[in-house]
Coordinates of C-alpha atoms in Angstrom, one line a residue:
X1 CA -16.7 -3.8 -15.3
X2 CA -14.5 -5.3 -18.0
X3 CA -10.9 -4.1 -18.1
X4 CA -9.1 -3.1 -21.3
X5 CA -7.4 -5.9 -23.2
X6 CA -4.1 -4.0 -23.1
X7 CA -4.3 -4.0 -19.3
X8 CA -5.1 -7.7 -19.2
X9 CA -2.0 -8.4 -21.4
X10 CA 0.2 -6.3 -19.1
X11 CA -1.0 -8.0 -16.0
X12 CA -0.3 -11.4 -17.6
X13 CA 3.3 -10.3 -18.6
X14 CA 3.9 -9.0 -15.1
X15 CA 2.7 -12.3 -13.5
X16 CA 4.8 -14.3 -15.9
X17 CA 7.8 -12.3 -14.7
X18 CA 7.0 -12.9 -11.0
X19 CA 6.7 -16.6 -11.6
X20 CA 9.8 -17.0 -13.8
X21 CA 12.2 -14.6 -12.1
X22 CA 11.0 -14.6 -8.4
X23 CA 9.5 -18.0 -8.1
X24 CA 6.1 -16.6 -6.9
X25 CA 3.6 -19.2 -5.9
X26 CA 0.0 -19.6 -7.1
X27 CA -1.4 -17.8 -4.0
X28 CA 0.9 -14.8 -4.6
X29 CA 0.1 -14.7 -8.3
X30 CA -3.7 -14.8 -7.6
X31 CA -3.4 -12.0 -5.1
X32 CA -1.5 -9.8 -7.5
X33 CA -4.0 -10.6 -10.2
X34 CA -7.0 -9.7 -8.1
X35 CA -5.4 -6.4 -6.9
X36 CA -4.3 -5.3 -10.3
X37 CA -7.6 -6.2 -11.9
X38 CA -9.3 -3.9 -9.4
X39 CA -6.9 -1.1 -10.2
X40 CA -7.6 -1.6 -13.9
X41 CA -11.3 -1.6 -13.5
X42 CA -11.1 1.8 -11.8
X43 CA -8.8 3.1 -14.5
X44 CA -11.2 1.9 -17.2
X45 CA -14.0 3.7 -15.5
X46 CA -12.2 7.0 -15.7
X47 CA -11.0 6.5 -19.3
X48 CA -7.4 5.3 -18.6
X49 CA -5.2 2.3 -18.8
X50 CA -1.9 1.3 -17.0
X51 CA 0.1 2.8 -19.9
X52 CA -1.4 6.3 -19.7
X53 CA -2.5 6.8 -16.1
X54 CA -0.9 9.6 -14.2
X55 CA 0.1 9.9 -10.5
X56 CA -3.1 11.9 -9.7
X57 CA -5.3 9.2 -11.2
X58 CA -3.6 6.6 -9.0
X59 CA -4.1 8.9 -6.0
X60 CA -7.8 9.0 -6.9
X61 CA -7.9 5.2 -6.9
X62 CA -6.4 5.1 -3.4
X63 CA -9.0 7.6 -2.3
X64 CA -11.7 5.5 -3.9
X65 CA -10.5 2.5 -1.8
X66 CA -10.9 4.6 1.3
X67 CA -14.4 5.6 0.3
X68 CA -15.3 1.9 -0.3
X69 CA -14.2 1.2 3.3
X70 CA -11.0 -0.7 2.7
X71 CA -8.7 -1.2 5.7
X72 CA -5.4 0.6 5.6
X73 CA -3.6 -2.8 5.3
X74 CA -5.6 -3.6 2.2
X75 CA -4.9 -0.1 0.7
X76 CA -1.2 -0.6 1.4
X77 CA -1.3 -4.0 -0.4
X78 CA -2.9 -2.5 -3.5
X79 CA -0.4 0.3 -3.5
X80 CA 2.4 -2.2 -3.3
X81 CA 1.0 -4.1 -6.2
X82 CA 0.8 -0.9 -8.3
X83 CA 4.4 0.0 -7.4
X84 CA 5.6 -3.5 -8.4
X85 CA 3.7 -3.3 -11.7
X86 CA 4.9 0.2 -12.7
X87 CA 8.6 -0.7 -11.9
X88 CA 8.1 -3.7 -14.2
X89 CA 6.7 -1.4 -16.9
X90 CA 9.5 1.0 -16.5
X91 CA 12.2 -1.7 -16.6
X92 CA 10.6 -3.2 -19.7
X93 CA 10.5 0.3 -21.3
X94 CA 6.7 0.0 -21.8
X95 CA 6.5 3.3 -19.9
X96 CA 9.2 6.0 -19.6
X97 CA 8.2 7.0 -16.1
X98 CA 6.9 5.6 -12.9
X99 CA 3.7 7.4 -11.7
X100 CA 3.4 5.2 -8.6
X101 CA 6.9 6.0 -7.3
X102 CA 6.0 9.1 -5.3
X103 CA 2.6 7.8 -4.0
X104 CA 2.4 7.5 -0.2
X105 CA 0.4 4.9 1.5
X106 CA -1.8 5.0 4.6
X107 CA -0.1 5.2 7.9
X108 CA -0.7 2.1 9.9
X109 CA 0.8 0.4 12.9
X110 CA 2.0 -3.1 12.4
X111 CA 0.2 -5.3 15.0
X112 CA 2.3 -7.4 17.2
X113 CA 2.0 -11.1 16.6
X114 CA 0.1 -13.3 19.1
X115 CA 2.7 -15.2 21.1
X116 CA 2.4 -18.1 23.5
X117 CA 4.6 -18.1 26.6
X118 CA 7.2 -20.8 27.0
X119 CA 5.0 -22.3 29.8
X120 CA 2.0 -22.4 27.4
X121 CA 4.0 -24.3 24.7
X122 CA 5.4 -26.6 27.4
X123 CA 1.9 -27.4 28.6
X124 CA 0.9 -28.3 25.0
X125 CA 4.0 -30.4 24.5
X126 CA 3.4 -32.3 27.7
X127 CA -0.2 -33.0 26.9
X128 CA 0.6 -34.2 23.4
X129 CA 3.3 -36.5 24.7
X130 CA 0.9 -37.9 27.4
X131 CA -1.6 -38.8 24.7
X132 CA 1.0 -40.4 22.5
X133 CA 2.0 -42.7 25.5
X134 CA -1.5 -43.6 26.6
X135 CA -1.6 -47.3 27.4
X136 CA -5.3 -47.7 26.6
X137 CA -5.1 -46.1 23.1
X138 CA -5.7 -48.1 20.0
X139 CA -3.0 -48.4 17.4
X140 CA -4.6 -45.9 15.1
X141 CA -5.2 -43.5 18.0
X142 CA -1.6 -43.8 19.1
X143 CA -0.4 -43.1 15.6
X144 CA -2.5 -40.0 15.3
X145 CA -1.3 -38.8 18.7
X146 CA 2.4 -39.5 17.8
X147 CA 1.9 -37.6 14.5
X148 CA 0.5 -34.5 16.3
X149 CA 3.2 -34.7 19.0
X150 CA 5.9 -34.9 16.2
X151 CA 4.3 -32.0 14.3
X152 CA 4.3 -29.9 17.4
X153 CA 7.9 -30.7 18.4
X154 CA 9.2 -30.1 14.9
X155 CA 7.3 -26.8 14.5
X156 CA 8.5 -25.4 17.8
X157 CA 12.0 -26.6 17.1
X158 CA 12.3 -25.0 13.7
X159 CA 9.6 -22.3 13.3
X160 CA 8.6 -23.6 9.8
X161 CA 5.7 -22.2 7.9
X162 CA 2.8 -24.6 8.2
X163 CA 2.9 -25.3 4.5
X164 CA 6.6 -26.2 4.8
X165 CA 5.9 -28.4 7.8
X166 CA 3.1 -30.6 6.4
X167 CA 4.9 -31.0 3.1
X168 CA 8.2 -32.3 4.6
X169 CA 9.5 -35.3 2.7
X170 CA 10.0 -38.6 4.6
X171 CA 13.8 -38.2 3.9
X172 CA 13.8 -35.2 6.3
X173 CA 13.7 -37.7 9.2
X174 CA 17.0 -39.5 8.4
X175 CA 18.5 -41.2 11.4
X176 CA 20.8 -38.8 13.3
X177 CA 20.0 -35.9 11.0
X178 CA 21.0 -32.7 12.7
X179 CA 19.6 -30.4 9.9
X180 CA 16.8 -30.6 7.5
X181 CA 16.6 -28.9 4.1
X182 CA 13.4 -26.9 3.7
X183 CA 11.9 -25.6 0.5
X184 CA 10.2 -22.3 1.2
X185 CA 8.6 -19.4 -0.6
X186 CA 9.9 -18.8 -4.1
X187 CA 11.2 -22.4 -4.2
X188 CA 14.2 -21.3 -2.1
X189 CA 16.0 -23.9 0.0
X190 CA 17.4 -23.3 3.5
X191 CA 19.0 -25.4 6.2
X192 CA 17.2 -25.6 9.6
X193 CA 18.6 -27.3 12.6
X194 CA 16.7 -29.9 14.7
X195 CA 17.0 -30.4 18.4
X196 CA 17.1 -33.7 20.2
X197 CA 13.4 -33.7 21.2
X198 CA 12.2 -33.2 17.6
X199 CA 14.5 -35.9 16.3
X200 CA 13.3 -38.4 18.9
X201 CA 9.6 -37.5 18.1
X202 CA 10.2 -38.1 14.4
X203 CA 11.9 -41.5 15.2
X204 CA 9.0 -42.6 17.4
X205 CA 6.4 -41.5 14.9
X206 CA 8.2 -43.2 12.0
X207 CA 8.5 -46.4 14.0
X208 CA 4.8 -46.4 14.6
X209 CA 4.0 -45.9 10.9
X210 CA 6.1 -48.9 10.1
X211 CA 4.4 -51.0 12.7
X212 CA 0.9 -50.1 11.4
X213 CA 2.2 -50.7 7.8
X214 CA 3.3 -54.2 8.6
X215 CA 0.1 -55.0 10.5
X216 CA -2.5 -53.5 8.0
X217 CA -0.4 -53.5 4.8
X218 CA -1.2 -49.8 4.1
X219 CA 1.1 -47.3 2.5
X220 CA 2.0 -45.1 5.4
X221 CA 5.6 -46.3 5.6
X222 CA 6.1 -46.2 1.9
X223 CA 4.7 -42.6 1.4
X224 CA 7.2 -40.0 0.2
X225 CA 5.7 -37.6 2.8
X226 CA 6.8 -37.5 6.4
X227 CA 3.2 -36.7 7.4
X228 CA 1.0 -38.5 4.9
X229 CA -2.8 -38.2 5.1
X230 CA -4.3 -41.2 6.7
X231 CA -7.5 -41.2 4.7
X232 CA -6.4 -39.9 1.3
X233 CA -3.3 -39.7 -1.0
X234 CA -1.0 -36.8 -0.4
X235 CA 0.2 -35.2 2.8
X236 CA -1.7 -33.9 5.8
X237 CA -3.5 -30.6 5.1
X238 CA -2.8 -27.3 6.8
X239 CA -6.4 -27.1 7.9
X240 CA -6.4 -30.6 9.5
X241 CA -3.3 -29.8 11.5
X242 CA -4.7 -26.5 12.6
X243 CA -7.9 -28.2 13.8
X244 CA -5.9 -30.8 15.7
X245 CA -3.8 -28.1 17.3
X246 CA -6.8 -26.1 18.5
X247 CA -8.3 -29.3 20.0
X248 CA -5.0 -30.0 21.8
X249 CA -4.9 -26.4 23.1
X250 CA -8.3 -26.7 24.7
X251 CA -7.2 -30.0 26.3
X252 CA -4.1 -28.2 27.6
X253 CA -6.2 -25.5 29.3
X254 CA -5.6 -22.8 26.6
X255 CA -8.1 -20.9 24.5
X256 CA -8.4 -22.3 21.0
X257 CA -8.5 -18.9 19.4
X258 CA -5.1 -18.1 20.7
X259 CA -3.4 -21.1 19.2
X260 CA -2.6 -21.8 15.5
X261 CA 0.5 -23.1 13.6
X262 CA 1.4 -19.5 12.8
X263 CA 1.2 -18.5 16.5
X264 CA 3.7 -21.3 17.3
X265 CA 6.0 -20.0 14.5
X266 CA 5.9 -16.6 16.3
X267 CA 6.6 -18.3 19.6
X268 CA 9.7 -20.0 18.1
X269 CA 11.0 -16.6 17.0
X270 CA 10.1 -14.7 20.1
X271 CA 11.5 -17.2 22.5
X272 CA 14.8 -17.4 20.6
X273 CA 15.1 -13.6 20.6
X274 CA 14.1 -13.4 24.3
X275 CA 17.0 -15.8 25.1
X276 CA 19.6 -13.7 23.2
X277 CA 19.5 -14.9 19.6
X278 CA 20.5 -12.4 16.9
X279 CA 17.7 -11.0 14.7
X280 CA 19.6 -11.9 11.5
X281 CA 19.9 -15.5 12.6
X282 CA 16.1 -15.6 13.3
X283 CA 15.5 -14.1 9.9
X284 CA 17.5 -16.9 8.3
X285 CA 15.7 -19.6 10.3
X286 CA 12.3 -18.2 9.4
X287 CA 13.1 -17.9 5.7
X288 CA 12.4 -14.2 5.6
X289 CA 13.9 -12.6 2.5
X290 CA 13.7 -9.1 4.0
X291 CA 14.9 -8.2 7.5
X292 CA 11.9 -5.8 7.8
X293 CA 9.6 -8.8 8.0
X294 CA 11.5 -10.1 11.0
X295 CA 11.5 -6.7 12.7
X296 CA 7.9 -7.3 13.9
X297 CA 9.8 -9.0 16.8
X298 CA 11.8 -5.9 17.7
X299 CA 9.6 -5.4 20.7
X300 CA 11.0 -8.7 22.2
X301 CA 14.6 -7.4 21.7
X302 CA 13.8 -4.1 23.2
X303 CA 12.3 -5.6 26.3
X304 CA 15.3 -7.9 26.7
X305 CA 17.7 -4.9 26.4
X306 CA 15.7 -3.0 29.0
X307 CA 15.8 -5.9 31.4
X308 CA 19.6 -6.3 30.8
X309 CA 20.2 -2.6 31.6
X310 CA 17.9 -2.8 34.6
X311 CA 19.5 -5.9 36.0
X312 CA 23.2 -5.5 35.0
X313 CA 24.0 -1.8 34.8
X314 CA 26.2 -0.8 37.8
X315 CA 24.1 2.4 38.4
X316 CA 20.7 0.7 38.1
X317 CA 18.5 1.0 41.1
X318 CA 18.6 -2.2 43.2

């Protein structure tokens, strides 16, 4: 079903605002466009547009999503898109009210992220390091092993999003650098500290790229990317890193389905909190704008507090 031209125009204006004022990326803009187009198609079918739809009509839309078998998480996302759009229309005085303001979404529990134990991560790091030091490996095999080991060390040391990690510039590996500047969502920059292991892994990996460059006269050592693609221009892709990581997980005795770059980001946050880090510090390191996003890790803090009371309270049972 085609949507009304007036709705198409409003969606376009809204997306322009998100891009200009909030620095929304292409994936975010595409998601909003899809969600709001679906809302508009429903409104068109019942004889309404964004500018004249009332609260009950929007409730009918949410009910229609339920009838179509949408998961509660998807319904909640559509509701969030509507709320953002109508706040925009209100602020721009295109509407004098906000019919989405009093809508309530589906009740849903937020699933806990999959987390690897410290021992699991240590097994993967040891296995990756062993591969990078294998005496019988060819120069290209050693370079690939060093790259994977470096990616793993930096990811676990910083908790970067995988898109931030693979797109790190070569300048991030400056000698003796204690911090790196990361450009995250909304083009916002943040400082993230590096540990000794990640700095050494970067140094070893860069040294290997320079050796291969001098021997084969390729462009690895002259690329602007820290992790350039070996076969094409540009940097390593997220998908390629994810595949390499799953293969390493299997070689380390772990199930491939339990390991991904995002799971390692969760492990970084969970292990920090388990060892006493403040939730606000972890929020900053992860690049979360809203503390509510970081609060999925509250269960880690709660377990730690319980263990502290159990182990340290003078009246606790011994």
